[in-house]
Amino acid sequence: MKDLNVVIAGSAGEGIQTIGEILSHTLCRQGYSVFAWQEYESRIRGGQNSYSIRVGEEPNNAPLLSADILLALNEGAAKKYEGLLKEEGVLISQNKGTDGMIAIPFDEIAKEEVGGGIYANTVAVGALINVLGVDLETLNAVLERTFSEKGEEVLKANYKAAEKGFERAERDCGDRCPWTLPPRDTRHAFISGNEAIPIAAAYAGCRFISAYPMTPSTGIITALAKAQERFGVFAEQAEDEIAAINMALGAGYGGARAMTATSGGGFALMVEGISLAGMTETPLVIVLGQRPGPATGLPTRTAQGDLLFAINAGHGEFPKMVLAASDPKDAFQKTVRAFNMADKYQIPVILLTDQLLADAHYSFRDFENFDNPVYHLADPSQIEEYKRYQLSPDGISPRLYPGQSGHLVCVDSDEHDEEGHITEDLSGIVQAMVEKRLAKFQKLRSEVNPPEEVYSEDVEFILVGWGSSRPAILEGIELLKQEDIRAGMIHFTELWPLPEYHFPEGVALWTVENNATGQLARLLRSEFGLSFEGTLHRYDGLPLTGEYIRSQIHAQHRNV
Amino acid sequence: MPSIETYNSNAENQWCPGCPNFGILQAVKKAFVDLDKKPDQICLVSGIGQAAKLPHYLRCNLFNGLHGRAIPVASGIQVANPNLTTLVVTGDGDCYGEGGNHFIHAIRRNPNITVMVHNNEIYALTKGQASPTTPLGEKRSLQVKGVDIEPLNMPMIAITNNCTFVARGFARKIDHLKTILVEAVKHPGLSYVDVIQPCITWGTRPVAWYEERVQELGEDHDSGDKKAALEKALITDDTIPIGILYRTEPRSAFAHRYRSEVTEGPLAEMPAMEADQLKDILSRYIP
Ligand code: SF4
């Protein structure tokens, strides 16, 4: 089957998320792969937002623009999103209106036939289930899972609401809704970046998070705070991002794997702390959930605008690592890797995500087989005289934590000697300490993974991307292939240090980025001396999609 | 039993000869002797400034971080390893200026640490600009026509916000300061000691000016009485009351609930998540 796209649109507070989640879970349970993403305004009520659900047999975790089915909860939503509908698509609306739409008064049905307006959302899901040709039983199983905690009565009312919606759609849609999604045997994991990262952190041995709430990273500290006992992670809401990173550094020095999470504006405040982590050689993981800037930008939208900022964050010269996850499974893996590498090299590791990756739910056949946490703390009993910054060929000194043993652990933000005491011995230890820190960078570089290569010899050009745009680039390549345009992909998820890597010669390179200035292009130009045939950007706050990439290639590069 | 020598560090001291900071250093060492703390049980945390160098002059664990940021660092250390005796050593510029926000939130958060502020009413390390406690009218390189903003009285702020241990010491009364520090360290939750430390290089007034005005609180001061404490926290041109200004029932300390429900000990010693547990958690994401 071809993937279907169902878009649910409505004002904030009308429940599009509830409808979206229940429908997504039902489709997953039916054995399909689902990719669900939201775009919403920065407000609590009102506005017009959408929740898109892409359904298919195999995971295709990129947003689709055009809609097969649009469910509008109000007239404004219908107007705003109608343009997305495919020619043969169907608009289902709460209100009567334009020709050709199917009007189902969810609210009225809920009030008159179920017993309360609050069941309108379930009426809507019932209708959608019918339109998609899925059994009511599958939906009921999801309703049970969702509402059983609220008591028998609420659950029963939801069953009834679903049934009423289902029946009404059955009656009104007729042959205008040809879709059918019979049950399948496969079961996919359905998970978002902000759900994967906290679990990965706990699994990686993280014991401490301090953060200041900021979209789109807030979900990470929320999840860890909720699961405090189960995960064993202490979570604190700091007074600001400066406190957040310094608290995390204190915990890291104190022997606990520690992290913080923020977005661009908060990250800006953390920069002095990143430099402190570099100087004191304290392991720290920082999740930077990107959204469009500068300043407050578009708080609830997506972007890949902080790559160079992350790479350059912190004054002075010191090693750090920057990773950018491509999807929640990769985010899980990268989170574990971030903790391992921070610990091994005693450096800050920045994990880049963005609003799309943070909030969207992706499907995976197998969400398993992750790296194990690896610990690098030294064994105090093996050390006679402890020096926190002992010089070594690879720059890595044995790390102990205070109170672990009789050894004293002294760290300093000033330049220091091997024991961690302030020094201004310019002709002696100062230079050696600079070199020691930078030596770690060399070793670290040898451990960086090369980019993913997806291309054959006969490609006309290669799209070079990074982070969360991977599924969209792959889809773009697929769409171009249908037009006999052969494109390939080189995709980076480990961006600093850049790996030793040889780009293929004699083939045009394009970068594809969710930003306006082509930050990856700039980075690769300066590090590899590459030149790019073109750069393909999106910077309107919305994610890259396969369709967008395809259309941009057409617009900019007609002769391909 | 430790002695003063137990805490001697061989780091070279960078304070001006005769600086009252030496008295504070002595008082800290004496307090640790009295408290019977081994160097590896102590963790001193500081930011930037003359006071912030103190941890280097004491043999102990230390984290010398950024200007104003010692309190968040110490709070993190306390959660990670509650067995450590954690002290923040800071100055008025460091703690009341750059780090004022963190200090106020530390009063709310109430970590089990001691915050000792060397209050010399001046920025000494950057050569004598006004600090948040410099008296009105003082002419300084940046305050060309004299300080015309009101100095902060942080002990009063701490008392009104129910910091449960607030004291003031004087760098020249070493044994008195020592006694305060011993009580401060023993106090669960945040204990705060403001130490009058006249800077002999950039200071606003001679040491003798302070010596004439310092007045130890007598037996009759009821430190549990908030109103009386506030009265004593006030510094006038005639008197500078020193001693434990305010001490009341400790509140539940930062991370107390976590420690009682999850672990009492260092976070570094907690067991790792089992593969089975991970599997179980992930299985919830298959609808
Ligand atoms: S400048 Fe003042 S505070 Fe600093 S060491 Fe000298 S006397 Fe002490």
GROMACS .gro file of C-alpha atoms in nm, chain B residues 120-122 133-135 138 140 198-199 201-206 209-210:
model
   18
  680ASN     CA    1   3.509   4.305   5.243
  681GLU     CA    2   3.257   4.546   5.096
  682ILE     CA    3   3.463   4.583   4.784
  693THR     CA    4   2.782   4.596   5.004
  694THR     CA    5   2.996   4.907   4.955
  695PRO     CA    6   2.859   5.190   5.169
  698GLU     CA    7   3.227   5.574   4.862
  700ARG     CA    8   3.567   5.436   4.347
  758PRO     CA    9   3.815   4.449   5.597
  759CYS     CA   10   4.038   4.465   5.292
  761THR     CA   11   4.446   4.733   5.034
  762TRP     CA   12   4.123   4.859   4.877
  763GLY     CA   13   3.901   4.867   5.180
  764THR     CA   14   3.662   5.148   5.254
  765ARG     CA   15   3.758   5.186   5.621
  766PRO     CA   16   4.051   5.083   5.838
  769TRP     CA   17   3.696   5.109   6.246
  770TYR     CA   18   3.542   4.762   6.241
   0.00000   0.00000   0.00000
